[in-house]
Amino acid sequence: NAGVTQTPKFRILKIGQSMTLQCTQDMNHNYMYWYRQDPGMGLKLIYYSVGAGITDKGEVPNGYNVSRSTTEDFPLRLELAAPSQTSVYFCASSYLPQGMGNSPLHFGNGTRLTVT
Amino acid sequence: EDKVVQSPLSLVVHEGDTVTLNCSYEVTNFRSLLWYKQEKKAPTFLFMLTSSGIEKKSGRLSSILDKKELFSILNITATQTGDSAVYLCAVDVRNTPLVFGKGTRLSVIA
């Protein structure tokens, strides 16, 4: 069972370039999330989705876009990369809304992005 | 503004020691508190706490919630080098995303 799979694992971008971070899950979870984790900081929510076709902004959405065309996939798009977007990005999914019931978040292994 | 504060931010102990990690919170509409362990990659779920005073236990790890004083502790007894990780506390608040603390980095040395 693969769980949550993120690609790529590492990426270096130049300022102004664009890229898409891929995330797919095979657990049939409706809820999916993108977080960023800066050194010494907790996880900050960028965007989330409660089901195919529905997305919403989290705490730090500026500079990012998402789409959710299928239950399995939730890609994160950076259009004009900036140094402030250097971070580790985690995709996560859950069966119920995050933290509810007995449904913790399942995290991918992360994408380490450096923008120079 | 909802916030979650973890202490200490980092901790170094010797194998066999017992450690206590703290998580305090100030949120509206509290629903649950969660602990995650993050080693090199993805955070992995440890505990979810919703009721005061009921200890959750898994092997050498245990956790308890105090909803009156708004904090939780995570205890690890007889620590091992494999316990070295960042421990994240998060609070689930009704109608808002999870609020994460900054984490406690635990280093266990042989």
PDB file of C-alpha atoms in Angstrom:
ATOM      1  CA  ASN A   1       0.000   0.000   0.000  1.00  0.00           C
ATOM      2  CA  ALA A   2       1.771   3.136  -1.227  1.00  0.00           C
ATOM      3  CA  GLY A   3      -0.185   5.673   0.879  1.00  0.00           C
ATOM      4  CA  VAL A   4       0.699   9.253  -0.076  1.00  0.00           C
ATOM      5  CA  THR A   5       3.332   9.631  -2.795  1.00  0.00           C
ATOM      6  CA  GLN A   6       5.068  12.901  -3.582  1.00  0.00           C
ATOM      7  CA  THR A   7       7.365  13.701  -6.469  1.00  0.00           C
ATOM      8  CA  PRO A   8       9.979  14.988  -6.911  1.00  0.00           C
ATOM      9  CA  LYS A   9      11.939  14.468  -3.686  1.00  0.00           C
ATOM     10  CA  PHE A  10      14.275  17.388  -4.375  1.00  0.00           C
ATOM     11  CA  ARG A  11      14.228  20.322  -6.761  1.00  0.00           C
ATOM     12  CA  ILE A  12      16.262  23.461  -7.307  1.00  0.00           C
ATOM     13  CA  LEU A  13      14.546  26.318  -9.125  1.00  0.00           C
ATOM     14  CA  LYS A  14      15.754  29.657 -10.339  1.00  0.00           C
ATOM     15  CA  ILE A  15      13.788  32.752  -9.371  1.00  0.00           C
ATOM     16  CA  GLY A  16      10.813  33.196 -11.693  1.00  0.00           C
ATOM     17  CA  GLN A  17      10.652  29.583 -12.843  1.00  0.00           C
ATOM     18  CA  SER A  18       7.526  27.526 -12.384  1.00  0.00           C
ATOM     19  CA  MET A  19       6.967  23.936 -11.373  1.00  0.00           C
ATOM     20  CA  THR A  20       4.346  21.497 -10.168  1.00  0.00           C
ATOM     21  CA  LEU A  21       4.737  19.333  -7.095  1.00  0.00           C
ATOM     22  CA  GLN A  22       2.852  16.099  -7.570  1.00  0.00           C
ATOM     23  CA  CYS A  23       0.875  14.295  -4.892  1.00  0.00           C
ATOM     24  CA  THR A  24      -1.187  11.159  -5.223  1.00  0.00           C
ATOM     25  CA  GLN A  25      -2.845   8.909  -2.658  1.00  0.00           C
ATOM     26  CA  ASP A  26      -4.321   5.461  -3.040  1.00  0.00           C
ATOM     27  CA  MET A  27      -6.406   5.332   0.143  1.00  0.00           C
ATOM     28  CA  ASN A  28      -9.544   6.859  -1.403  1.00  0.00           C
ATOM     29  CA  HIS A  29      -9.327   9.780   1.016  1.00  0.00           C
ATOM     30  CA  ASN A  30     -11.517  12.746   0.252  1.00  0.00           C
ATOM     31  CA  TYR A  31      -9.443  15.227   2.216  1.00  0.00           C
ATOM     32  CA  MET A  32      -6.040  16.318   0.961  1.00  0.00           C
ATOM     33  CA  TYR A  33      -3.667  19.042   2.119  1.00  0.00           C
ATOM     34  CA  TRP A  34      -0.462  20.818   1.195  1.00  0.00           C
ATOM     35  CA  TYR A  35       1.817  22.045   3.977  1.00  0.00           C
ATOM     36  CA  ARG A  36       5.148  23.775   3.983  1.00  0.00           C
ATOM     37  CA  GLN A  37       7.693  23.378   6.746  1.00  0.00           C
ATOM     38  CA  ASP A  38      10.419  25.953   7.201  1.00  0.00           C
ATOM     39  CA  PRO A  39      13.467  25.225   9.416  1.00  0.00           C
ATOM     40  CA  GLY A  40      12.570  25.383  13.092  1.00  0.00           C
ATOM     41  CA  MET A  41       8.949  26.056  12.316  1.00  0.00           C
ATOM     42  CA  GLY A  42       5.801  24.028  12.450  1.00  0.00           C
ATOM     43  CA  LEU A  43       3.738  23.018   9.468  1.00  0.00           C
ATOM     44  CA  LYS A  44       1.807  25.757   7.713  1.00  0.00           C
ATOM     45  CA  LEU A  45      -1.214  24.877   5.578  1.00  0.00           C
ATOM     46  CA  ILE A  46      -1.059  26.199   2.015  1.00  0.00           C
ATOM     47  CA  TYR A  47      -4.187  24.758   0.400  1.00  0.00           C
ATOM     48  CA  TYR A  48      -6.576  21.944   1.095  1.00  0.00           C
ATOM     49  CA  SER A  49      -9.311  20.044  -0.678  1.00  0.00           C
ATOM     50  CA  VAL A  50     -12.395  18.321   0.688  1.00  0.00           C
ATOM     51  CA  GLY A  51     -13.063  16.363  -2.469  1.00  0.00           C
ATOM     52  CA  ALA A  52     -12.612  16.274  -6.223  1.00  0.00           C
ATOM     53  CA  GLY A  53     -13.343  19.671  -7.727  1.00  0.00           C
ATOM     54  CA  ILE A  54     -13.222  21.542  -4.408  1.00  0.00           C
ATOM     55  CA  THR A  55     -10.213  23.440  -3.092  1.00  0.00           C
ATOM     56  CA  ASP A  56      -9.735  26.148  -0.520  1.00  0.00           C
ATOM     57  CA  LYS A  57      -6.977  28.392   0.795  1.00  0.00           C
ATOM     58  CA  GLY A  58      -5.093  27.617   3.952  1.00  0.00           C
ATOM     59  CA  GLU A  59      -2.926  29.866   6.048  1.00  0.00           C
ATOM     60  CA  VAL A  60      -0.213  30.720   3.473  1.00  0.00           C
ATOM     61  CA  PRO A  61      -1.678  30.387  -0.055  1.00  0.00           C
ATOM     62  CA  ASN A  62       0.041  33.310  -1.796  1.00  0.00           C
ATOM     63  CA  GLY A  63       2.271  32.248  -4.678  1.00  0.00           C
ATOM     64  CA  TYR A  64       0.652  28.845  -5.061  1.00  0.00           C
ATOM     65  CA  ASN A  65      -2.224  27.234  -6.922  1.00  0.00           C
ATOM     66  CA  VAL A  66      -3.848  23.828  -6.694  1.00  0.00           C
ATOM     67  CA  SER A  67      -6.331  21.695  -8.548  1.00  0.00           C
ATOM     68  CA  ARG A  68      -8.221  18.536  -7.653  1.00  0.00           C
ATOM     69  CA  SER A  69      -9.582  16.902 -10.765  1.00  0.00           C
ATOM     70  CA  THR A  70      -9.573  13.397  -9.236  1.00  0.00           C
ATOM     71  CA  THR A  71      -9.841  11.968  -5.732  1.00  0.00           C
ATOM     72  CA  GLU A  72      -6.308  10.582  -5.992  1.00  0.00           C
ATOM     73  CA  ASP A  73      -4.305  13.578  -7.204  1.00  0.00           C
ATOM     74  CA  PHE A  74      -3.692  16.997  -5.672  1.00  0.00           C
ATOM     75  CA  PRO A  75      -0.868  18.847  -7.469  1.00  0.00           C
ATOM     76  CA  LEU A  76       0.599  22.099  -6.142  1.00  0.00           C
ATOM     77  CA  ARG A  77       1.729  24.692  -8.667  1.00  0.00           C
ATOM     78  CA  LEU A  78       4.316  27.415  -8.162  1.00  0.00           C
ATOM     79  CA  GLU A  79       4.035  29.939 -11.000  1.00  0.00           C
ATOM     80  CA  LEU A  80       6.854  32.435 -10.291  1.00  0.00           C
ATOM     81  CA  ALA A  81       9.234  30.892  -7.813  1.00  0.00           C
ATOM     82  CA  ALA A  82      10.677  33.201  -5.169  1.00  0.00           C
ATOM     83  CA  PRO A  83      13.418  32.574  -2.561  1.00  0.00           C
ATOM     84  CA  SER A  84      10.758  32.812   0.167  1.00  0.00           C
ATOM     85  CA  GLN A  85       9.298  29.595  -1.220  1.00  0.00           C
ATOM     86  CA  THR A  86      12.417  27.634  -0.302  1.00  0.00           C
ATOM     87  CA  SER A  87      11.003  25.036   2.056  1.00  0.00           C
ATOM     88  CA  VAL A  88      10.040  21.410   2.510  1.00  0.00           C
ATOM     89  CA  TYR A  89       6.578  20.694   1.156  1.00  0.00           C
ATOM     90  CA  PHE A  90       4.393  17.929   2.536  1.00  0.00           C
ATOM     91  CA  CYS A  91       1.237  16.571   1.017  1.00  0.00           C
ATOM     92  CA  ALA A  92      -1.180  14.797   3.337  1.00  0.00           C
ATOM     93  CA  SER A  93      -4.547  13.105   3.194  1.00  0.00           C
ATOM     94  CA  SER A  94      -7.190  11.951   5.629  1.00  0.00           C
ATOM     95  CA  TYR A  95     -10.409   9.978   5.567  1.00  0.00           C
ATOM     96  CA  LEU A  96     -12.274  12.520   7.688  1.00  0.00           C
ATOM     97  CA  PRO A  97     -11.539  16.240   8.136  1.00  0.00           C
ATOM     98  CA  GLN A  98      -8.070  16.572   9.634  1.00  0.00           C
ATOM     99  CA  GLY A  99      -7.895  15.328  13.192  1.00  0.00           C
ATOM    100  CA  MET A 100     -11.495  14.203  13.452  1.00  0.00           C
ATOM    101  CA  GLY A 101     -12.523  10.913  14.891  1.00  0.00           C
ATOM    102  CA  ASN A 102      -9.825   8.344  14.515  1.00  0.00           C
ATOM    103  CA  SER A 103      -8.583   9.765  11.232  1.00  0.00           C
ATOM    104  CA  PRO A 104      -5.111  11.252  11.528  1.00  0.00           C
ATOM    105  CA  LEU A 105      -3.265  12.804   8.640  1.00  0.00           C
ATOM    106  CA  HIS A 106      -1.196  10.530   6.414  1.00  0.00           C
ATOM    107  CA  PHE A 107       1.830  12.405   5.113  1.00  0.00           C
ATOM    108  CA  GLY A 108       3.958  11.944   2.034  1.00  0.00           C
ATOM    109  CA  ASN A 109       7.744  11.963   2.386  1.00  0.00           C
ATOM    110  CA  GLY A 110       8.066  15.569   1.341  1.00  0.00           C
ATOM    111  CA  THR A 111       9.647  17.601  -1.461  1.00  0.00           C
ATOM    112  CA  ARG A 112      12.666  19.725  -0.602  1.00  0.00           C
ATOM    113  CA  LEU A 113      12.558  22.825  -2.789  1.00  0.00           C
ATOM    114  CA  THR A 114      15.312  25.419  -3.076  1.00  0.00           C
ATOM    115  CA  VAL A 115      14.776  28.634  -5.019  1.00  0.00           C
ATOM    116  CA  THR A 116      17.953  30.561  -5.869  1.00  0.00           C
TER     117      THR A 116
ATOM    118  CA  GLU B   1      -5.467  34.029  16.948  1.00  0.00           C
ATOM    119  CA  ASP B   2      -5.177  30.322  17.657  1.00  0.00           C
ATOM    120  CA  LYS B   3      -1.745  29.242  18.793  1.00  0.00           C
ATOM    121  CA  VAL B   4       0.118  26.159  19.925  1.00  0.00           C
ATOM    122  CA  VAL B   5       3.363  26.457  21.878  1.00  0.00           C
ATOM    123  CA  GLN B   6       5.715  23.556  22.432  1.00  0.00           C
ATOM    124  CA  SER B   7       8.539  23.399  24.933  1.00  0.00           C
ATOM    125  CA  PRO B   8      11.371  22.869  25.049  1.00  0.00           C
ATOM    126  CA  LEU B   9      12.300  23.577  21.445  1.00  0.00           C
ATOM    127  CA  SER B  10      15.168  21.132  21.687  1.00  0.00           C
ATOM    128  CA  LEU B  11      16.401  18.587  24.178  1.00  0.00           C
ATOM    129  CA  VAL B  12      19.401  16.289  24.449  1.00  0.00           C
ATOM    130  CA  VAL B  13      19.221  13.256  26.736  1.00  0.00           C
ATOM    131  CA  HIS B  14      21.099  10.008  27.294  1.00  0.00           C
ATOM    132  CA  GLU B  15      19.706   6.608  26.483  1.00  0.00           C
ATOM    133  CA  GLY B  16      17.565   5.323  29.315  1.00  0.00           C
ATOM    134  CA  ASP B  17      16.439   8.759  30.470  1.00  0.00           C
ATOM    135  CA  THR B  18      12.766   9.701  30.732  1.00  0.00           C
ATOM    136  CA  VAL B  19      11.635  12.856  28.928  1.00  0.00           C
ATOM    137  CA  THR B  20       8.522  14.992  29.072  1.00  0.00           C
ATOM    138  CA  LEU B  21       7.559  17.189  26.156  1.00  0.00           C
ATOM    139  CA  ASN B  22       5.034  19.964  26.630  1.00  0.00           C
ATOM    140  CA  CYS B  23       2.357  21.433  24.421  1.00  0.00           C
ATOM    141  CA  SER B  24       0.150  24.324  25.485  1.00  0.00           C
ATOM    142  CA  TYR B  25      -2.559  25.867  23.398  1.00  0.00           C
ATOM    143  CA  GLU B  26      -4.871  28.838  23.144  1.00  0.00           C
ATOM    144  CA  VAL B  27      -7.632  28.155  20.675  1.00  0.00           C
ATOM    145  CA  THR B  28     -11.337  28.641  20.288  1.00  0.00           C
ATOM    146  CA  ASN B  29     -13.586  25.651  19.641  1.00  0.00           C
ATOM    147  CA  PHE B  30     -11.066  22.972  20.594  1.00  0.00           C
ATOM    148  CA  ARG B  31     -11.820  19.576  19.125  1.00  0.00           C
ATOM    149  CA  SER B  32      -8.724  17.416  19.656  1.00  0.00           C
ATOM    150  CA  LEU B  33      -4.957  17.493  20.162  1.00  0.00           C
ATOM    151  CA  LEU B  34      -2.611  15.341  18.146  1.00  0.00           C
ATOM    152  CA  TRP B  35       1.007  14.297  18.525  1.00  0.00           C
ATOM    153  CA  TYR B  36       3.194  13.381  15.565  1.00  0.00           C
ATOM    154  CA  LYS B  37       6.770  12.079  15.362  1.00  0.00           C
ATOM    155  CA  GLN B  38       8.885  13.363  12.499  1.00  0.00           C
ATOM    156  CA  GLU B  39      12.146  11.624  11.775  1.00  0.00           C
ATOM    157  CA  LYS B  40      13.914  12.350   8.526  1.00  0.00           C
ATOM    158  CA  LYS B  41      10.820  12.549   6.374  1.00  0.00           C
ATOM    159  CA  ALA B  42       7.064  12.469   6.879  1.00  0.00           C
ATOM    160  CA  PRO B  43       5.440  13.023  10.268  1.00  0.00           C
ATOM    161  CA  THR B  44       3.836   9.864  11.610  1.00  0.00           C
ATOM    162  CA  PHE B  45       0.844   9.826  13.878  1.00  0.00           C
ATOM    163  CA  LEU B  46       1.305   9.008  17.564  1.00  0.00           C
ATOM    164  CA  PHE B  47      -1.784   9.981  19.554  1.00  0.00           C
ATOM    165  CA  MET B  48      -5.057  11.836  19.357  1.00  0.00           C
ATOM    166  CA  LEU B  49      -6.460  13.212  22.612  1.00  0.00           C
ATOM    167  CA  THR B  50      -9.947  14.546  23.060  1.00  0.00           C
ATOM    168  CA  SER B  51     -10.776  14.045  26.744  1.00  0.00           C
ATOM    169  CA  SER B  52      -9.029  15.366  29.838  1.00  0.00           C
ATOM    170  CA  GLY B  53      -7.242  13.012  32.171  1.00  0.00           C
ATOM    171  CA  ILE B  54      -7.337   9.900  30.003  1.00  0.00           C
ATOM    172  CA  GLU B  55      -3.839   8.641  29.294  1.00  0.00           C
ATOM    173  CA  LYS B  56      -3.081   7.244  25.884  1.00  0.00           C
ATOM    174  CA  LYS B  57      -0.218   4.771  25.844  1.00  0.00           C
ATOM    175  CA  SER B  58       1.820   3.038  23.188  1.00  0.00           C
ATOM    176  CA  GLY B  59       4.835   1.120  24.410  1.00  0.00           C
ATOM    177  CA  ARG B  60       7.209   3.561  26.087  1.00  0.00           C
ATOM    178  CA  LEU B  61       5.246   6.586  24.914  1.00  0.00           C
ATOM    179  CA  SER B  62       2.278   8.044  26.721  1.00  0.00           C
ATOM    180  CA  SER B  63       0.329  11.258  26.545  1.00  0.00           C
ATOM    181  CA  ILE B  64      -2.334  13.036  28.514  1.00  0.00           C
ATOM    182  CA  LEU B  65      -4.482  16.121  27.994  1.00  0.00           C
ATOM    183  CA  ASP B  66      -5.590  18.759  30.493  1.00  0.00           C
ATOM    184  CA  LYS B  67      -8.419  20.756  28.949  1.00  0.00           C
ATOM    185  CA  LYS B  68      -8.780  22.973  31.990  1.00  0.00           C
ATOM    186  CA  GLU B  69      -5.152  24.142  31.955  1.00  0.00           C
ATOM    187  CA  LEU B  70      -4.961  23.861  28.132  1.00  0.00           C
ATOM    188  CA  PHE B  71      -1.925  21.656  27.756  1.00  0.00           C
ATOM    189  CA  SER B  72      -0.762  18.192  26.936  1.00  0.00           C
ATOM    190  CA  ILE B  73       2.390  16.270  27.752  1.00  0.00           C
ATOM    191  CA  LEU B  74       4.126  13.509  25.872  1.00  0.00           C
ATOM    192  CA  ASN B  75       6.240  11.192  28.000  1.00  0.00           C
ATOM    193  CA  ILE B  76       8.899   8.847  26.719  1.00  0.00           C
ATOM    194  CA  THR B  77      10.423   6.421  29.210  1.00  0.00           C
ATOM    195  CA  ALA B  78      13.690   4.498  28.831  1.00  0.00           C
ATOM    196  CA  THR B  79      14.620   6.547  25.776  1.00  0.00           C
ATOM    197  CA  GLN B  80      16.489   4.942  22.888  1.00  0.00           C
ATOM    198  CA  THR B  81      18.483   6.488  20.052  1.00  0.00           C
ATOM    199  CA  GLY B  82      15.586   5.599  17.751  1.00  0.00           C
ATOM    200  CA  ASP B  83      13.428   8.078  19.645  1.00  0.00           C
ATOM    201  CA  SER B  84      15.509  10.927  18.234  1.00  0.00           C
ATOM    202  CA  ALA B  85      13.109  12.999  16.146  1.00  0.00           C
ATOM    203  CA  VAL B  86      11.080  16.177  16.058  1.00  0.00           C
ATOM    204  CA  TYR B  87       7.837  15.769  17.978  1.00  0.00           C
ATOM    205  CA  LEU B  88       4.992  17.888  16.653  1.00  0.00           C
ATOM    206  CA  CYS B  89       1.884  18.876  18.544  1.00  0.00           C
ATOM    207  CA  ALA B  90      -1.196  20.003  16.612  1.00  0.00           C
ATOM    208  CA  VAL B  91      -4.618  21.167  17.711  1.00  0.00           C
ATOM    209  CA  ASP B  92      -7.743  20.535  15.725  1.00  0.00           C
ATOM    210  CA  VAL B  93     -10.010  23.564  15.922  1.00  0.00           C
ATOM    211  CA  ARG B  94     -13.551  23.400  14.653  1.00  0.00           C
ATOM    212  CA  ASN B  95     -13.922  24.938  11.180  1.00  0.00           C
ATOM    213  CA  THR B  96     -10.256  25.809  10.757  1.00  0.00           C
ATOM    214  CA  PRO B  97      -7.176  23.902   9.634  1.00  0.00           C
ATOM    215  CA  LEU B  98      -4.963  22.106  12.134  1.00  0.00           C
ATOM    216  CA  VAL B  99      -2.727  24.470  14.108  1.00  0.00           C
ATOM    217  CA  PHE B 100       0.775  23.077  14.540  1.00  0.00           C
ATOM    218  CA  GLY B 101       3.389  23.974  17.121  1.00  0.00           C
ATOM    219  CA  LYS B 102       7.009  24.475  16.082  1.00  0.00           C
ATOM    220  CA  GLY B 103       8.002  21.081  17.403  1.00  0.00           C
ATOM    221  CA  THR B 104      10.484  19.777  19.967  1.00  0.00           C
ATOM    222  CA  ARG B 105      13.696  18.332  18.590  1.00  0.00           C
ATOM    223  CA  LEU B 106      14.735  15.402  20.783  1.00  0.00           C
ATOM    224  CA  SER B 107      18.221  13.957  20.508  1.00  0.00           C
ATOM    225  CA  VAL B 108      18.995  10.758  22.390  1.00  0.00           C
ATOM    226  CA  ILE B 109      22.689   9.969  22.683  1.00  0.00           C
ATOM    227  CA  ALA B 110      24.159   6.594  23.554  1.00  0.00           C
TER     228      ALA B 110
END
